């Protein structure tokens, strides 16, 4: 496996609104006006608007014409105002409380695009990923996959779509059944969805999936305990790819691996996304990983998106104070790294409780620019700071 750095091809930028209306008060990240024949939320992402973007490239991004044709059409995934609340019981006779893990999150994901979600532990990233796939049931909001609302879909109706939506888990050791061989692990989904006519075809499909991730047929008879951490994660990726998914959710797939192995798996995922045209929802707490793998990035804090936009713009502008604090916390290399490493006071403060979330801005307790009577009372909406930039921030005092 080559360790050479690979970069994802760039997707189209968001099409600008054509009606000139002010979008600053929108609670979600796509316009409201939509053709009646399109599901709610797939708003102004029209083929005609995206095709016009194919003639130009901006901010160092690749022209749309270099992407697969499917990436220029309506999104594969649309999430509308999704929330997930868990009840927390206080003893036998105590009144239940509620933990707000995800709160009013909206986004979309195009075909052949990677959206990175970054935030500290406990910000709700993994819960959001599981709610999108309905591995945990959303409390409010809805999820549209390929124009179909899957939020309240019956299990029998949802099952055929599960083949098209797969996930790579954080801990490969916990995700693989220790009593099953690699052949059984990768072939289980193929058997469930009856994608092979006989045992010979099943083995051929398993071998092909393993080949995509750099594993040979000799690994098919091995058990998970006979594999290294990197090989286990490759088996997990092969198991997901065997079903030929369109959406692949990567729930911190690198955090349990050694640094050298992380680079190999990261480059593998970038290559697979490019070669297979996958749509990736990439979750990580490491900004360097997100910058390397993602076309767009959403910064998440206490269950909410606080900033979202093209990766290069978010990395350069850093409008939200939490985004700036995350970037400042990244260790710097070099002989003078000790003198250049700032003291990040914003991240030292206590995180508000998700059981009793604060009013107003969720980051007000940490923010050095918080305005009393404003930031601690009114909740800022995710809106563009510069119209047409497709870079949105939820902050009353963004640093422009």
Tab-separated table of C-alpha atoms in Angstrom:
chain	number	residue	atom	x	y	z
A	1	UNK	CA	0.000	0.000	0.000
A	2	UNK	CA	1.461	3.307	-1.044
A	3	UNK	CA	1.675	6.032	1.552
A	4	UNK	CA	1.631	8.835	-1.033
A	5	UNK	CA	-0.778	11.630	-0.204
A	6	UNK	CA	-3.981	11.604	-2.196
A	7	UNK	CA	-6.516	14.408	-2.479
A	8	UNK	CA	-10.215	14.077	-3.280
A	9	UNK	CA	-11.531	15.586	-6.465
A	10	UNK	CA	-13.485	18.739	-5.743
A	11	UNK	CA	-17.294	18.835	-5.895
A	12	UNK	CA	-19.363	21.758	-7.130
A	13	UNK	CA	-19.912	24.761	-4.932
A	14	UNK	CA	-23.438	25.452	-3.722
A	15	UNK	CA	-25.579	27.093	-6.418
A	16	UNK	CA	-26.378	30.688	-5.451
A	17	UNK	CA	-30.053	31.654	-5.009
A	18	UNK	CA	-31.462	33.122	-8.181
A	19	UNK	CA	-34.313	35.170	-6.682
A	20	UNK	CA	-32.220	37.662	-4.686
A	21	UNK	CA	-34.044	36.965	-1.416
A	22	UNK	CA	-32.299	37.386	1.923
A	23	UNK	CA	-31.445	33.957	3.347
A	24	UNK	CA	-29.930	35.212	6.612
A	25	UNK	CA	-32.835	33.986	8.758
A	26	UNK	CA	-32.915	30.461	7.379
A	27	UNK	CA	-32.547	27.790	10.082
A	28	UNK	CA	-31.123	25.256	7.607
A	29	UNK	CA	-28.413	25.374	4.981
A	30	UNK	CA	-30.478	25.316	1.832
A	31	UNK	CA	-33.114	27.718	0.434
A	32	UNK	CA	-36.839	27.274	1.046
A	33	UNK	CA	-38.201	27.800	-2.457
A	34	UNK	CA	-38.487	24.460	-4.212
A	35	UNK	CA	-40.370	22.962	-7.131
A	36	UNK	CA	-43.540	21.217	-5.994
A	37	UNK	CA	-42.446	17.887	-7.455
A	38	UNK	CA	-39.300	17.792	-5.322
A	39	UNK	CA	-39.293	16.628	-1.690
A	40	UNK	CA	-38.945	19.316	0.971
A	41	UNK	CA	-35.351	20.239	1.649
A	42	UNK	CA	-33.987	19.503	-1.818
A	43	UNK	CA	-34.649	23.133	-2.421
A	44	UNK	CA	-32.676	25.116	-4.976
A	45	UNK	CA	-30.222	22.340	-5.825
A	46	UNK	CA	-31.530	22.119	-9.356
A	47	UNK	CA	-29.661	20.396	-12.211
A	48	UNK	CA	-29.733	23.598	-14.270
A	49	UNK	CA	-28.095	25.598	-11.490
A	50	UNK	CA	-25.378	23.014	-10.975
A	51	UNK	CA	-24.716	22.712	-14.690
A	52	UNK	CA	-23.985	26.436	-14.811
A	53	UNK	CA	-21.308	25.867	-12.159
A	54	UNK	CA	-19.593	23.372	-14.463
A	55	UNK	CA	-18.223	26.190	-16.585
A	56	UNK	CA	-16.109	27.724	-13.845
A	57	UNK	CA	-13.922	26.898	-10.863
A	58	UNK	CA	-13.500	29.137	-7.856
A	59	UNK	CA	-11.467	29.242	-4.655
A	60	UNK	CA	-9.086	26.590	-5.929
A	61	UNK	CA	-11.819	23.981	-6.412
A	62	UNK	CA	-12.100	21.605	-9.345
A	63	UNK	CA	-14.695	22.384	-12.060
A	64	UNK	CA	-17.860	20.349	-11.820
A	65	UNK	CA	-17.215	18.987	-15.299
A	66	UNK	CA	-14.408	16.819	-13.880
A	67	UNK	CA	-16.789	15.005	-11.563
A	68	UNK	CA	-19.012	12.017	-12.386
A	69	UNK	CA	-22.292	13.081	-13.949
A	70	UNK	CA	-24.279	11.954	-10.897
A	71	UNK	CA	-22.593	14.534	-8.668
A	72	UNK	CA	-24.082	17.380	-10.723
A	73	UNK	CA	-27.688	16.463	-9.975
A	74	UNK	CA	-29.853	16.654	-6.865
A	75	UNK	CA	-28.313	15.485	-3.556
A	76	UNK	CA	-28.163	11.869	-2.500
A	77	UNK	CA	-28.828	12.697	1.164
A	78	UNK	CA	-30.814	15.546	2.719
A	79	UNK	CA	-31.200	15.972	6.472
A	80	UNK	CA	-33.840	18.424	7.693
A	81	UNK	CA	-33.802	19.838	11.233
A	82	UNK	CA	-32.801	16.516	12.761
A	83	UNK	CA	-32.851	16.143	16.543
A	84	UNK	CA	-32.178	13.205	18.832
A	85	UNK	CA	-33.194	13.306	22.492
A	86	UNK	CA	-32.462	10.509	24.956
A	87	UNK	CA	-34.502	10.121	28.176
A	88	UNK	CA	-32.390	9.968	31.325
A	89	UNK	CA	-34.151	8.343	34.279
A	90	UNK	CA	-33.274	9.491	37.794
A	91	UNK	CA	-34.092	6.527	40.004
A	92	UNK	CA	-37.335	4.608	40.256
A	93	UNK	CA	-39.574	7.525	41.183
A	94	UNK	CA	-37.560	10.422	39.835
A	95	UNK	CA	-38.817	12.593	37.017
A	96	UNK	CA	-37.126	11.770	33.704
A	97	UNK	CA	-34.710	14.249	32.183
A	98	UNK	CA	-33.736	14.529	28.557
A	99	UNK	CA	-30.289	14.593	26.973
A	100	UNK	CA	-30.208	16.644	23.767
A	101	UNK	CA	-27.565	14.759	21.771
A	102	UNK	CA	-28.403	16.329	18.383
A	103	UNK	CA	-30.354	19.549	18.044
A	104	UNK	CA	-31.867	21.002	14.857
A	105	UNK	CA	-29.205	19.867	12.365
A	106	UNK	CA	-29.714	20.344	8.622
A	107	UNK	CA	-27.389	19.550	5.736
A	108	UNK	CA	-27.187	17.838	2.368
A	109	UNK	CA	-24.651	15.541	0.701
A	110	UNK	CA	-24.152	15.321	-3.040
A	111	UNK	CA	-23.164	12.238	-4.949
A	112	UNK	CA	-19.384	11.706	-5.103
A	113	UNK	CA	-18.879	14.256	-2.325
A	114	UNK	CA	-17.316	14.018	1.130
A	115	UNK	CA	-18.763	16.021	4.010
A	116	UNK	CA	-16.554	16.063	7.089
A	117	UNK	CA	-18.076	16.538	10.545
A	118	UNK	CA	-15.601	17.621	13.210
A	119	UNK	CA	-15.952	18.390	16.891
A	120	UNK	CA	-14.758	17.369	20.313
A	121	UNK	CA	-15.873	14.180	22.040
A	122	UNK	CA	-19.486	14.353	23.178
A	123	UNK	CA	-20.569	16.877	20.544
A	124	UNK	CA	-23.060	14.446	18.966
A	125	UNK	CA	-21.193	13.427	15.807
A	126	UNK	CA	-21.663	9.666	16.120
A	127	UNK	CA	-25.277	10.030	17.262
A	128	UNK	CA	-25.975	12.143	14.180
A	129	UNK	CA	-24.428	9.484	11.934
A	130	UNK	CA	-26.484	6.714	13.503
A	131	UNK	CA	-29.669	8.772	13.299
A	132	UNK	CA	-29.070	9.435	9.591
A	133	UNK	CA	-28.858	5.661	8.993
A	134	UNK	CA	-31.685	4.991	11.443
A	135	UNK	CA	-29.472	2.813	13.601
A	136	UNK	CA	-30.985	5.006	16.277
A	137	UNK	CA	-34.395	6.551	15.680
A	138	UNK	CA	-34.508	10.353	15.233
A	139	UNK	CA	-36.745	12.219	17.670
A	140	UNK	CA	-37.580	15.110	15.339
A	141	UNK	CA	-36.815	16.069	11.757
A	142	UNK	CA	-36.481	13.837	8.760
A	143	UNK	CA	-33.922	12.197	6.480
A	144	UNK	CA	-34.304	11.895	2.717
A	145	UNK	CA	-32.190	9.364	0.850
A	146	UNK	CA	-32.349	9.543	-2.937
A	147	UNK	CA	-35.558	11.622	-2.726
A	148	UNK	CA	-37.245	9.135	-0.367
A	149	UNK	CA	-38.172	9.973	3.220
A	150	UNK	CA	-36.737	7.141	5.315
A	151	UNK	CA	-37.456	8.679	8.722
A	152	UNK	CA	-40.735	6.890	9.346
A	153	UNK	CA	-40.290	4.126	6.794
A	154	UNK	CA	-41.353	0.634	7.910
A	155	UNK	CA	-38.483	-1.848	8.501
A	156	UNK	CA	-39.542	-4.045	5.587
A	157	UNK	CA	-39.586	-1.043	3.253
A	158	UNK	CA	-36.287	0.305	4.593
A	159	UNK	CA	-34.387	-2.973	4.321
A	160	UNK	CA	-33.655	-2.811	0.547
A	161	UNK	CA	-32.244	0.698	1.032
A	162	UNK	CA	-29.851	-0.437	3.763
A	163	UNK	CA	-27.693	-2.094	1.130
A	164	UNK	CA	-27.094	1.351	-0.342
A	165	UNK	CA	-26.195	2.928	3.031
A	166	UNK	CA	-23.262	1.411	4.897
A	167	UNK	CA	-21.118	2.393	7.870
A	168	UNK	CA	-17.510	1.908	8.966
A	169	UNK	CA	-17.284	1.770	12.746
A	170	UNK	CA	-14.697	3.394	14.980
A	171	UNK	CA	-13.298	0.274	16.676
A	172	UNK	CA	-12.596	-2.518	14.171
A	173	UNK	CA	-12.000	-5.072	16.942
A	174	UNK	CA	-15.448	-4.501	18.420
A	175	UNK	CA	-17.137	-4.321	15.009
A	176	UNK	CA	-15.998	-7.783	13.857
A	177	UNK	CA	-17.472	-10.986	15.297
A	178	UNK	CA	-14.453	-12.893	16.729
A	179	UNK	CA	-16.067	-16.242	15.902
A	180	UNK	CA	-16.446	-15.537	12.199
A	181	UNK	CA	-13.791	-15.782	9.508
A	182	UNK	CA	-13.086	-12.953	7.082
A	183	UNK	CA	-14.985	-14.894	4.428
A	184	UNK	CA	-18.061	-15.059	6.671
A	185	UNK	CA	-17.782	-11.425	7.788
A	186	UNK	CA	-17.558	-9.988	4.277
A	187	UNK	CA	-19.966	-12.498	2.750
A	188	UNK	CA	-22.736	-12.144	5.332
A	189	UNK	CA	-24.300	-9.083	3.720
A	190	UNK	CA	-23.937	-10.580	0.254
A	191	UNK	CA	-25.888	-13.633	1.419
A	192	UNK	CA	-28.582	-11.583	3.161
A	193	UNK	CA	-29.265	-9.539	0.031
A	194	UNK	CA	-28.800	-12.567	-2.250
A	195	UNK	CA	-26.185	-10.918	-4.423
A	196	UNK	CA	-24.510	-14.225	-5.369
A	197	UNK	CA	-26.094	-17.171	-7.184
A	198	UNK	CA	-23.826	-19.843	-5.722
A	199	UNK	CA	-20.835	-20.366	-3.432
A	200	UNK	CA	-18.314	-19.839	-6.227
A	201	UNK	CA	-19.766	-16.443	-7.139
A	202	UNK	CA	-19.951	-15.527	-3.447
A	203	UNK	CA	-16.238	-16.265	-2.986
A	204	UNK	CA	-15.434	-14.249	-6.117
A	205	UNK	CA	-17.326	-11.224	-4.784
A	206	UNK	CA	-15.624	-11.538	-1.392
A	207	UNK	CA	-12.209	-11.749	-3.029
A	208	UNK	CA	-12.993	-8.710	-5.173
A	209	UNK	CA	-14.051	-6.672	-2.121
A	210	UNK	CA	-10.905	-7.633	-0.250
A	211	UNK	CA	-8.831	-6.677	-3.279
A	212	UNK	CA	-10.312	-3.174	-3.236
A	213	UNK	CA	-8.837	-2.600	0.213
A	214	UNK	CA	-5.473	-4.238	-0.485
A	215	UNK	CA	-6.076	-7.659	1.089
A	216	UNK	CA	-5.378	-10.924	-0.693
A	217	UNK	CA	-7.512	-14.085	-0.840
A	218	UNK	CA	-5.261	-15.740	1.765
A	219	UNK	CA	-6.979	-13.626	4.464
A	220	UNK	CA	-10.411	-15.161	3.789
A	221	UNK	CA	-9.870	-18.060	6.187
A	222	UNK	CA	-8.469	-15.986	9.048
A	223	UNK	CA	-10.237	-14.883	12.217
A	224	UNK	CA	-10.132	-11.265	13.501
A	225	UNK	CA	-7.631	-12.070	16.260
A	226	UNK	CA	-5.154	-13.171	13.576
A	227	UNK	CA	-5.198	-9.729	11.948
A	228	UNK	CA	-3.499	-6.448	12.820
A	229	UNK	CA	-5.530	-3.347	13.645
A	230	UNK	CA	-5.105	-1.935	10.157
A	231	UNK	CA	-6.107	-5.215	8.536
A	232	UNK	CA	-9.223	-5.408	10.731
A	233	UNK	CA	-10.291	-1.950	9.598
A	234	UNK	CA	-9.678	-2.943	5.973
A	235	UNK	CA	-11.960	-5.949	6.503
A	236	UNK	CA	-14.599	-3.603	7.910
A	237	UNK	CA	-14.287	-1.385	4.834
A	238	UNK	CA	-14.430	-4.414	2.515
A	239	UNK	CA	-17.570	-5.629	4.274
A	240	UNK	CA	-19.235	-2.277	3.603
A	241	UNK	CA	-18.033	-2.052	-0.017
A	242	UNK	CA	-19.171	-5.596	-0.838
A	243	UNK	CA	-22.781	-4.400	-1.015
A	244	UNK	CA	-21.909	-1.631	-3.516
A	245	UNK	CA	-23.234	1.241	-1.383
A	246	UNK	CA	-23.809	4.785	-2.554
A	247	UNK	CA	-23.509	6.366	0.896
A	248	UNK	CA	-20.681	5.398	3.231
A	249	UNK	CA	-20.669	6.766	6.786
A	250	UNK	CA	-17.183	6.736	8.326
A	251	UNK	CA	-17.561	7.058	12.102
A	252	UNK	CA	-14.036	8.009	13.228
A	253	UNK	CA	-12.468	5.115	11.283
A	254	UNK	CA	-8.902	6.190	12.131
A	255	UNK	CA	-9.011	6.996	15.850
A	256	UNK	CA	-8.292	3.427	17.055
A	257	UNK	CA	-5.293	2.933	14.728
A	258	UNK	CA	-1.583	3.699	14.900
A	259	UNK	CA	-0.501	6.920	13.196
A	260	UNK	CA	1.282	5.164	10.308
A	261	UNK	CA	-1.743	2.938	9.722
A	262	UNK	CA	-4.051	5.967	9.914
A	263	UNK	CA	-2.314	7.491	6.883
A	264	UNK	CA	-2.742	4.283	4.887
A	265	UNK	CA	-6.448	3.920	5.707
A	266	UNK	CA	-7.069	7.624	5.086
A	267	UNK	CA	-5.492	7.489	1.631
A	268	UNK	CA	-7.386	4.264	0.933
A	269	UNK	CA	-10.732	5.928	1.708
A	270	UNK	CA	-9.866	8.943	-0.464
A	271	UNK	CA	-8.959	6.647	-3.359
A	272	UNK	CA	-12.112	4.540	-2.972
A	273	UNK	CA	-14.296	7.640	-2.838
A	274	UNK	CA	-12.710	8.908	-6.048
A	275	UNK	CA	-12.684	5.611	-7.941
A	276	UNK	CA	-16.126	4.341	-6.890
A	277	UNK	CA	-17.931	7.692	-6.775
A	278	UNK	CA	-19.017	7.212	-3.166
A	279	UNK	CA	-20.697	9.850	-1.043
A	280	UNK	CA	-18.878	9.945	2.301
A	281	UNK	CA	-20.054	11.316	5.621
A	282	UNK	CA	-16.689	11.457	7.379
A	283	UNK	CA	-16.691	11.961	11.149
A	284	UNK	CA	-13.518	12.827	13.025
A	285	UNK	CA	-12.165	14.925	15.864
A	286	UNK	CA	-8.930	15.490	13.918
A	287	UNK	CA	-8.986	18.612	11.758
A	288	UNK	CA	-5.981	17.435	9.747
A	289	UNK	CA	-7.851	14.306	8.676
A	290	UNK	CA	-10.941	16.313	7.727
A	291	UNK	CA	-8.839	18.772	5.712
A	292	UNK	CA	-7.249	15.912	3.771
A	293	UNK	CA	-10.412	13.935	3.022
A	294	UNK	CA	-13.366	16.325	2.804
A	295	UNK	CA	-14.756	18.709	0.213
A	296	UNK	CA	-16.937	20.473	2.800
A	297	UNK	CA	-16.742	20.541	6.578
A	298	UNK	CA	-19.277	21.097	9.359
A	299	UNK	CA	-18.064	22.034	12.839
A	300	UNK	CA	-20.270	20.599	15.591
A	301	UNK	CA	-20.562	21.642	19.227
A	302	UNK	CA	-23.073	20.385	21.804
A	303	UNK	CA	-25.330	18.820	19.185
A	304	UNK	CA	-25.440	21.794	16.803
A	305	UNK	CA	-23.587	22.874	13.674
A	306	UNK	CA	-21.800	26.145	14.457
A	307	UNK	CA	-19.958	26.571	11.145
A	308	UNK	CA	-20.162	24.897	7.737
A	309	UNK	CA	-18.705	25.478	4.307
A	310	UNK	CA	-16.032	24.440	1.791
A	311	UNK	CA	-13.055	23.013	3.661
A	312	UNK	CA	-10.567	25.560	2.326
A	313	UNK	CA	-12.801	28.493	3.293
A	314	UNK	CA	-13.497	27.204	6.801
A	315	UNK	CA	-9.776	26.561	7.357
A	316	UNK	CA	-8.837	30.057	6.172
A	317	UNK	CA	-11.656	32.204	7.601
A	318	UNK	CA	-12.576	30.455	10.888
A	319	UNK	CA	-15.509	32.760	11.574
A	320	UNK	CA	-16.724	30.951	14.710
A	321	UNK	CA	-14.642	31.180	17.915
A	322	UNK	CA	-14.979	27.423	18.460
A	323	UNK	CA	-13.549	26.738	14.997
A	324	UNK	CA	-10.624	29.035	15.769
A	325	UNK	CA	-10.052	27.274	19.091
A	326	UNK	CA	-10.004	23.859	17.384
A	327	UNK	CA	-7.436	25.006	14.838
A	328	UNK	CA	-5.316	26.645	17.546
A	329	UNK	CA	-5.313	23.360	19.466
A	330	UNK	CA	-3.696	21.427	16.589
A	331	UNK	CA	-0.058	20.638	17.546
A	332	UNK	CA	2.511	22.393	15.381
A	333	UNK	CA	5.732	20.825	14.173
A	334	UNK	CA	9.138	22.466	13.853
A	335	UNK	CA	12.076	23.666	15.939
A	336	UNK	CA	10.128	26.658	17.253
A	337	UNK	CA	6.889	24.741	17.805
A	338	UNK	CA	7.076	25.260	21.565
A	339	UNK	CA	7.071	29.040	21.196
A	340	UNK	CA	4.420	29.035	18.470
A	341	UNK	CA	1.938	26.814	20.301
A	342	UNK	CA	-0.807	29.068	21.713
A	343	UNK	CA	-2.600	28.533	24.975
A	344	UNK	CA	-6.180	27.740	23.985
A	345	UNK	CA	-8.208	29.164	26.846
A	346	UNK	CA	-11.529	28.788	24.980
A	347	UNK	CA	-11.331	24.985	25.219
A	348	UNK	CA	-10.397	24.980	28.913
A	349	UNK	CA	-13.835	26.095	30.109
A	350	UNK	CA	-16.443	23.528	31.060
A	351	UNK	CA	-18.784	22.276	28.353
A	352	UNK	CA	-22.455	23.036	29.058
A	353	UNK	CA	-24.598	20.044	29.959
A	354	UNK	CA	-26.542	18.403	27.148
A	355	UNK	CA	-29.194	17.482	29.729
A	356	UNK	CA	-29.731	21.142	30.581
A	357	UNK	CA	-28.515	23.022	27.477
A	358	UNK	CA	-28.121	26.774	27.864
A	359	UNK	CA	-30.401	29.300	26.273
A	360	UNK	CA	-29.073	31.275	23.363
A	361	UNK	CA	-25.762	30.323	21.754
A	362	UNK	CA	-24.469	26.934	22.924
A	363	UNK	CA	-20.917	28.323	22.931
A	364	UNK	CA	-21.649	31.467	24.951
A	365	UNK	CA	-20.164	30.047	28.185
A	366	UNK	CA	-16.768	29.608	26.500
A	367	UNK	CA	-16.813	32.458	24.019
A	368	UNK	CA	-14.493	35.414	24.794
A	369	UNK	CA	-16.718	37.705	22.698
A	370	UNK	CA	-20.070	36.694	24.217
A	371	UNK	CA	-22.475	39.609	24.656
A	372	UNK	CA	-24.560	39.428	27.813
A	373	UNK	CA	-28.257	39.764	27.078
A	374	UNK	CA	-27.762	38.737	23.459
A	375	UNK	CA	-25.608	35.617	23.087
A	376	UNK	CA	-26.977	34.003	26.257
A	377	UNK	CA	-30.605	34.667	25.296
A	378	UNK	CA	-31.041	34.377	21.522
A	379	UNK	CA	-29.951	31.340	19.475
A	380	UNK	CA	-28.027	32.341	16.324
A	381	UNK	CA	-29.020	30.655	13.092
A	382	UNK	CA	-26.623	29.093	10.619
A	383	UNK	CA	-26.361	31.781	7.939
A	384	UNK	CA	-23.918	33.101	5.355
A	385	UNK	CA	-21.654	35.870	6.594
A	386	UNK	CA	-20.791	36.927	3.047
A	387	UNK	CA	-23.732	36.402	0.641
A	388	UNK	CA	-22.948	33.829	-2.021
A	389	UNK	CA	-19.891	32.447	-0.194
A	390	UNK	CA	-21.657	29.189	0.825
A	391	UNK	CA	-19.808	29.582	4.131
A	392	UNK	CA	-22.251	29.619	7.030
A	393	UNK	CA	-21.761	30.326	10.711
A	394	UNK	CA	-24.054	30.365	13.749
A	395	UNK	CA	-22.630	33.313	15.679
A	396	UNK	CA	-23.827	36.795	16.615
A	397	UNK	CA	-20.285	38.194	16.433
A	398	UNK	CA	-18.352	36.253	13.758
A	399	UNK	CA	-14.790	37.362	13.181
A	400	UNK	CA	-14.882	38.519	9.572
